[in-house]
Short mmCIF file of C-alpha atoms in Angstrom, two decimals:
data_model
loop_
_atom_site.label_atom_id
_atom_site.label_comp_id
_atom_site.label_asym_id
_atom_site.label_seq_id
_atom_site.Cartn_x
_atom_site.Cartn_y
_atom_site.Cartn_z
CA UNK A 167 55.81 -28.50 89.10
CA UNK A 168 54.24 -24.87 89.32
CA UNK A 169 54.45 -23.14 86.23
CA UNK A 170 54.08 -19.39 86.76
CA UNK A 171 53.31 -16.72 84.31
CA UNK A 172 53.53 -12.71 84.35
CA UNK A 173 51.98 -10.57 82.16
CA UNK A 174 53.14 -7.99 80.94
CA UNK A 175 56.77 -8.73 80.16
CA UNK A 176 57.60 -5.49 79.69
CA UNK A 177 54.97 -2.04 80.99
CA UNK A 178 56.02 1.55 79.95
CA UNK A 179 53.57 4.18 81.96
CA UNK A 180 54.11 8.09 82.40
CA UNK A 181 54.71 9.22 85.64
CA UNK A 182 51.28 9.66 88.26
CA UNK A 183 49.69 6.85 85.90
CA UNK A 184 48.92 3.62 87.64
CA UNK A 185 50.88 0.01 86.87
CA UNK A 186 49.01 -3.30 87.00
CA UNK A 187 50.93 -6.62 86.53
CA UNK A 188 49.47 -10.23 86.56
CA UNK A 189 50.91 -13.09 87.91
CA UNK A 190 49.12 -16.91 86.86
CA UNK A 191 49.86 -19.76 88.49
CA UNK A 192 48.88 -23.35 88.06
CA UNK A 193 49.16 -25.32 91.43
CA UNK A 194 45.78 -24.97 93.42
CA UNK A 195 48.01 -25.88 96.66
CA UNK A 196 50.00 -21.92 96.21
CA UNK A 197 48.73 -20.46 99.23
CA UNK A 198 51.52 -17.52 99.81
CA UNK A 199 51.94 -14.76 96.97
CA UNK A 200 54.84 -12.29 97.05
CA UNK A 201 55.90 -9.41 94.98
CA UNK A 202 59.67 -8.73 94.88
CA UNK A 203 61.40 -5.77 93.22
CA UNK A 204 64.68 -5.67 91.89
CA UNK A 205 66.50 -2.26 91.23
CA UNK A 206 69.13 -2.02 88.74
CA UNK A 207 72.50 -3.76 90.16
CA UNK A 208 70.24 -5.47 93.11
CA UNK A 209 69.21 -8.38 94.48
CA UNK A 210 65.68 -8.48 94.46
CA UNK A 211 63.24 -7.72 97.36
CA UNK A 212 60.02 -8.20 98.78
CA UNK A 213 57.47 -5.57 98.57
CA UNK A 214 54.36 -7.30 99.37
CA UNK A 215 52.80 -10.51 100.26
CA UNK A 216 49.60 -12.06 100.95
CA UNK A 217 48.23 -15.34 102.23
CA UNK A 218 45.68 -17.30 100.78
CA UNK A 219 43.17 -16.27 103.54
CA UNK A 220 43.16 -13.06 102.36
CA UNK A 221 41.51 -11.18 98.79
CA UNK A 222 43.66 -7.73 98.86
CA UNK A 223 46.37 -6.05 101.02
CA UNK A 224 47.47 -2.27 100.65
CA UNK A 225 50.64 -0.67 101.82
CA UNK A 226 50.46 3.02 100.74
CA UNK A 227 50.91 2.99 96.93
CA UNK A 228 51.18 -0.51 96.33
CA UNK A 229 48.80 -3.05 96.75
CA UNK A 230 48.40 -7.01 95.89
CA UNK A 231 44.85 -8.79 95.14
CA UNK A 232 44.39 -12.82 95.02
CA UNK A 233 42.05 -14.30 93.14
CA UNK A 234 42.17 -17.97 93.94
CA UNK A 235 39.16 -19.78 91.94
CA UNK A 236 41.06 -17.93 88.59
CA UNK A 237 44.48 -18.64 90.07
CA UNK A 238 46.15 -15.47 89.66
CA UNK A 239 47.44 -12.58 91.69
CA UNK A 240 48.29 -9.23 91.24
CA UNK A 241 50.48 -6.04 91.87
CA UNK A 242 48.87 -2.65 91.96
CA UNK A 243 51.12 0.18 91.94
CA UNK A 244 49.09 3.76 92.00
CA UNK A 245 50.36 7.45 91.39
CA UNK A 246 53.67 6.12 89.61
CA UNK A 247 57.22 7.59 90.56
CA UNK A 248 60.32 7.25 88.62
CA UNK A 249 61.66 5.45 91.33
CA UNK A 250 59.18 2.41 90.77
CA UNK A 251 61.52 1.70 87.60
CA UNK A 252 62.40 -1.66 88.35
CA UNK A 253 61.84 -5.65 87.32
CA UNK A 254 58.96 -7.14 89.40
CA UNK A 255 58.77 -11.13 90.09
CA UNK A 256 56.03 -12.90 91.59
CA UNK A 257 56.74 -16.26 92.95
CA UNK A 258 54.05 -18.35 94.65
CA UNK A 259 54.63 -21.30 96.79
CA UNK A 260 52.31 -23.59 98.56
CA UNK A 261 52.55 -25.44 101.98
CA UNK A 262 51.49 -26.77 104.68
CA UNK A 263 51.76 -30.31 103.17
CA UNK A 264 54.08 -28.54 100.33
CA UNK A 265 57.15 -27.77 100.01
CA UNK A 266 57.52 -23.78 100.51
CA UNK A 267 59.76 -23.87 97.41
CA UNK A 268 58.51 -20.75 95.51
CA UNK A 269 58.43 -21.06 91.56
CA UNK A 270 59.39 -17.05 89.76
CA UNK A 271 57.87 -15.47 86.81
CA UNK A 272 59.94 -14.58 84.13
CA UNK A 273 59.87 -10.81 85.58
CA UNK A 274 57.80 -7.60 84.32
CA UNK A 275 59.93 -4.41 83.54
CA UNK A 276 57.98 -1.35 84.78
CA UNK A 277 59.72 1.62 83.42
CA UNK A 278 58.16 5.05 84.39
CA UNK A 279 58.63 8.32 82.49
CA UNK A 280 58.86 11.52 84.29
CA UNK B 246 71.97 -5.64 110.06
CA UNK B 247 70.19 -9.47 108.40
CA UNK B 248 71.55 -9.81 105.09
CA UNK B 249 72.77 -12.67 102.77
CA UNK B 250 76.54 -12.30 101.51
CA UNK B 251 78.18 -13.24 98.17
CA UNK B 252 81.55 -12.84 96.98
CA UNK B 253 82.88 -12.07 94.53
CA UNK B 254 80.97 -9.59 93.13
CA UNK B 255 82.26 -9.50 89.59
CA UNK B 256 85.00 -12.65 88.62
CA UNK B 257 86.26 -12.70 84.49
CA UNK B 258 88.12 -16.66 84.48
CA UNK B 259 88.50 -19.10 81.69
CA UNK B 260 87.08 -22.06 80.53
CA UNK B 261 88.06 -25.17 83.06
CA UNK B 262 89.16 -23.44 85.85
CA UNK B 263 87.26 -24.36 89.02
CA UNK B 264 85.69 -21.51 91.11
CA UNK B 265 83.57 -21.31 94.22
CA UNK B 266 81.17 -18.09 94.83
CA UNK B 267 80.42 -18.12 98.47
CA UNK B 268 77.02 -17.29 99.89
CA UNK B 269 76.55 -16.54 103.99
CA UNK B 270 73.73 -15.44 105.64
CA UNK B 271 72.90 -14.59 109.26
CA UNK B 272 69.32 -15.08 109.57
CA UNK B 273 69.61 -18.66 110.96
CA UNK B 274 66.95 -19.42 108.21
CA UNK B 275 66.77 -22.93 107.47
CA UNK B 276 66.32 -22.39 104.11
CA UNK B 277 68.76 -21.46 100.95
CA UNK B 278 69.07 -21.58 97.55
CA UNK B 279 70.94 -20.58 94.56
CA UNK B 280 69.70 -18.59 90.52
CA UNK B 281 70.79 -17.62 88.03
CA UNK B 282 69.53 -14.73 86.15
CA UNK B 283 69.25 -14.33 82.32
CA UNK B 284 67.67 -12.13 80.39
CA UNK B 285 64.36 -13.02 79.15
CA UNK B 286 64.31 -15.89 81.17
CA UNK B 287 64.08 -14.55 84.90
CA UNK B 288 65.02 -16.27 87.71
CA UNK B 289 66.08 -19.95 87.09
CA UNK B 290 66.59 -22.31 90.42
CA UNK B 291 70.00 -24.28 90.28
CA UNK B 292 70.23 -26.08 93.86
CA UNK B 293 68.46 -25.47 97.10
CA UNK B 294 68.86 -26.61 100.30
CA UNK B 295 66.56 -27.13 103.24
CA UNK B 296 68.92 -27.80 106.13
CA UNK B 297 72.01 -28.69 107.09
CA UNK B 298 73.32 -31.64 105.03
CA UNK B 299 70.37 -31.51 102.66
CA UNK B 300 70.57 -30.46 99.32
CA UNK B 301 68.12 -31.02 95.82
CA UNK B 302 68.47 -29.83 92.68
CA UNK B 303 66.47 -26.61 91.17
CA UNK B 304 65.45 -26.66 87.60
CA UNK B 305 69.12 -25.82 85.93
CA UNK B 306 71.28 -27.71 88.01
CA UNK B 307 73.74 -29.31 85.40
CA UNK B 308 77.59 -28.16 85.29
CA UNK B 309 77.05 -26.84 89.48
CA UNK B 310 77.85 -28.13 92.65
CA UNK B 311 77.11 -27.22 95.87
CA UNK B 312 77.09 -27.65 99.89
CA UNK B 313 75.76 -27.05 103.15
CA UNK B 314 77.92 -28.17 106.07
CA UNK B 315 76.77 -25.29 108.18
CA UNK B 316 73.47 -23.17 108.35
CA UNK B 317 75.10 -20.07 107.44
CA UNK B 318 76.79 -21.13 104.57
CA UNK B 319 75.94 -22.43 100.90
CA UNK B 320 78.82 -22.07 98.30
CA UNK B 321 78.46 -22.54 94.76
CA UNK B 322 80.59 -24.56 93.23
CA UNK B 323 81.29 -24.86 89.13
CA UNK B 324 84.13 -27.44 88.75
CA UNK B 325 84.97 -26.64 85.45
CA UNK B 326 83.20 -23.37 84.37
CA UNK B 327 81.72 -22.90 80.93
CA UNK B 328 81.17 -19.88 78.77
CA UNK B 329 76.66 -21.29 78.77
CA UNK B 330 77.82 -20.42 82.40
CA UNK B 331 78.38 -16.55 82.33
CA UNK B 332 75.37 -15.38 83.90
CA UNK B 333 74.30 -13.39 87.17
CA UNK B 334 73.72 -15.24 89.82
CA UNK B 335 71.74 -14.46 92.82
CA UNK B 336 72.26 -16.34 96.28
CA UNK B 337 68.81 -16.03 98.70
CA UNK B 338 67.87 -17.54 102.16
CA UNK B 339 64.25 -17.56 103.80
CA UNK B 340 62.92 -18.80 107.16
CA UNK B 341 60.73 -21.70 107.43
CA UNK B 342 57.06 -21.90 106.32
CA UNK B 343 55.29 -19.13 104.38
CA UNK B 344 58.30 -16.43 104.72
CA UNK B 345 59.66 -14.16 101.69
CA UNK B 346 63.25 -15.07 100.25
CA UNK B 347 66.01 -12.65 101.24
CA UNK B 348 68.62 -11.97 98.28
CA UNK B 349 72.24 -11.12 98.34
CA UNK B 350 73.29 -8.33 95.53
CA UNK B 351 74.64 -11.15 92.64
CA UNK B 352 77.88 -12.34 91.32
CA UNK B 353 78.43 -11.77 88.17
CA UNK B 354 80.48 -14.32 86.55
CA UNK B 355 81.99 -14.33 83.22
CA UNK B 356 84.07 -17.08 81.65
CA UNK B 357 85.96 -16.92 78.87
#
């Protein structure tokens, strides 16, 4: 099966700074790489995605790059807020062909200091 | 409003005595699944279930039931709870193909 990796486990930044967290994968088939965030007391939720067709997306602050040769992904968060406190998964999945089942990291915990 | 539904929220029981936590979502997605969430260890996969009638087993499946007799549902079932048990557990749903997973807010089980 996929075996998925984030680094860091845990990322402490001061508030404006910018957060970078790594997601490695094994299975060359992963072609669809979310981002979720889960708030304190939440289920977690999707940020932002991308599809293997594509290198980066952007929405506003946050942004996701793919690099599929390396097999590893990415979360860029920019100009930190407090409210970005929160444990991020990734959790790539492959198909066509595949199954769509999507494997998580062991979650990062971005905590931001005002 | 789409959202996926668990309750209970919060349950304390004992060792041995069955429980269900339901899970319903209104998405008609195709697609369900249940975790459990400990810390250090993220989200594990216990079952999953890609239609009606069809269900497989995650990665920590043992001491867990479950079943889909209808799209909208997917109850978990532990027929006689544990203490390794206690745990958060997270119910999600997702649409077919490349689509994100949509979570419900946890159950938080404890068993004494």
């Amino acid at each position: 099966g996929e075996n998925v990796e984030q680094h860091p486990s845990t990322l402490s930044v001061q508030e404006g700074d910018s957060a970078v967290i790594k997601c490695t994968y094994s299975d060359s088939a992963s072609n669809y790489f979310p981002w979720y965030k889960q708030e304190l007391g939440k289920g977690p939720q999707l940020i932002i995605d991308i599809r293997s067709n594509v290198g980066e997306k952007k929405d506003q602050r946050i942004a996701v790059t793919l690099n599929k040769t390396a097999k590893h992904f990415s979360l860029h968060i920019t100009e930190t807020q407090p409210e970005d406190s929160a444990v991020y998964f990734c959790a790539p999945s492959n198909g066509p062909g595949g199954s769509y089942i999507p494997t998580f990291g062991r979650g990062t915990s971005l905590i931001v200091h005002p | 409003e789409a959202q996926v539904t668990q309750n209970p929220r919060y349950l304390i029981t004992v060792t041995g005595k069955k429980l269900t936590v339901t899970c319903s979502q209104n998405m008609n997605h195709e697609y369900m699944s249940w975790y459990r969430q400990d810390p250090g260890l993220g989200l594990r996969q216990i079952y999953y279930s890609m239609n009606v009638e069809v269900t497989d087993k995650g990665d920590v499946p043992e001491g867990y039931k479950v079943s889909r007799k209808e799209k909208r549902n997917f109850p978990l079932i532990l027929e006689s709870p544990s203490p390794n048990q206690t745990s958060l557990y997270f119910c999600a749903s997702k649409g077919t193909g490349d689509q994100p997973q949509h979570f419900g807010d946890g159950t938080r089980l404890s068993i004494l």
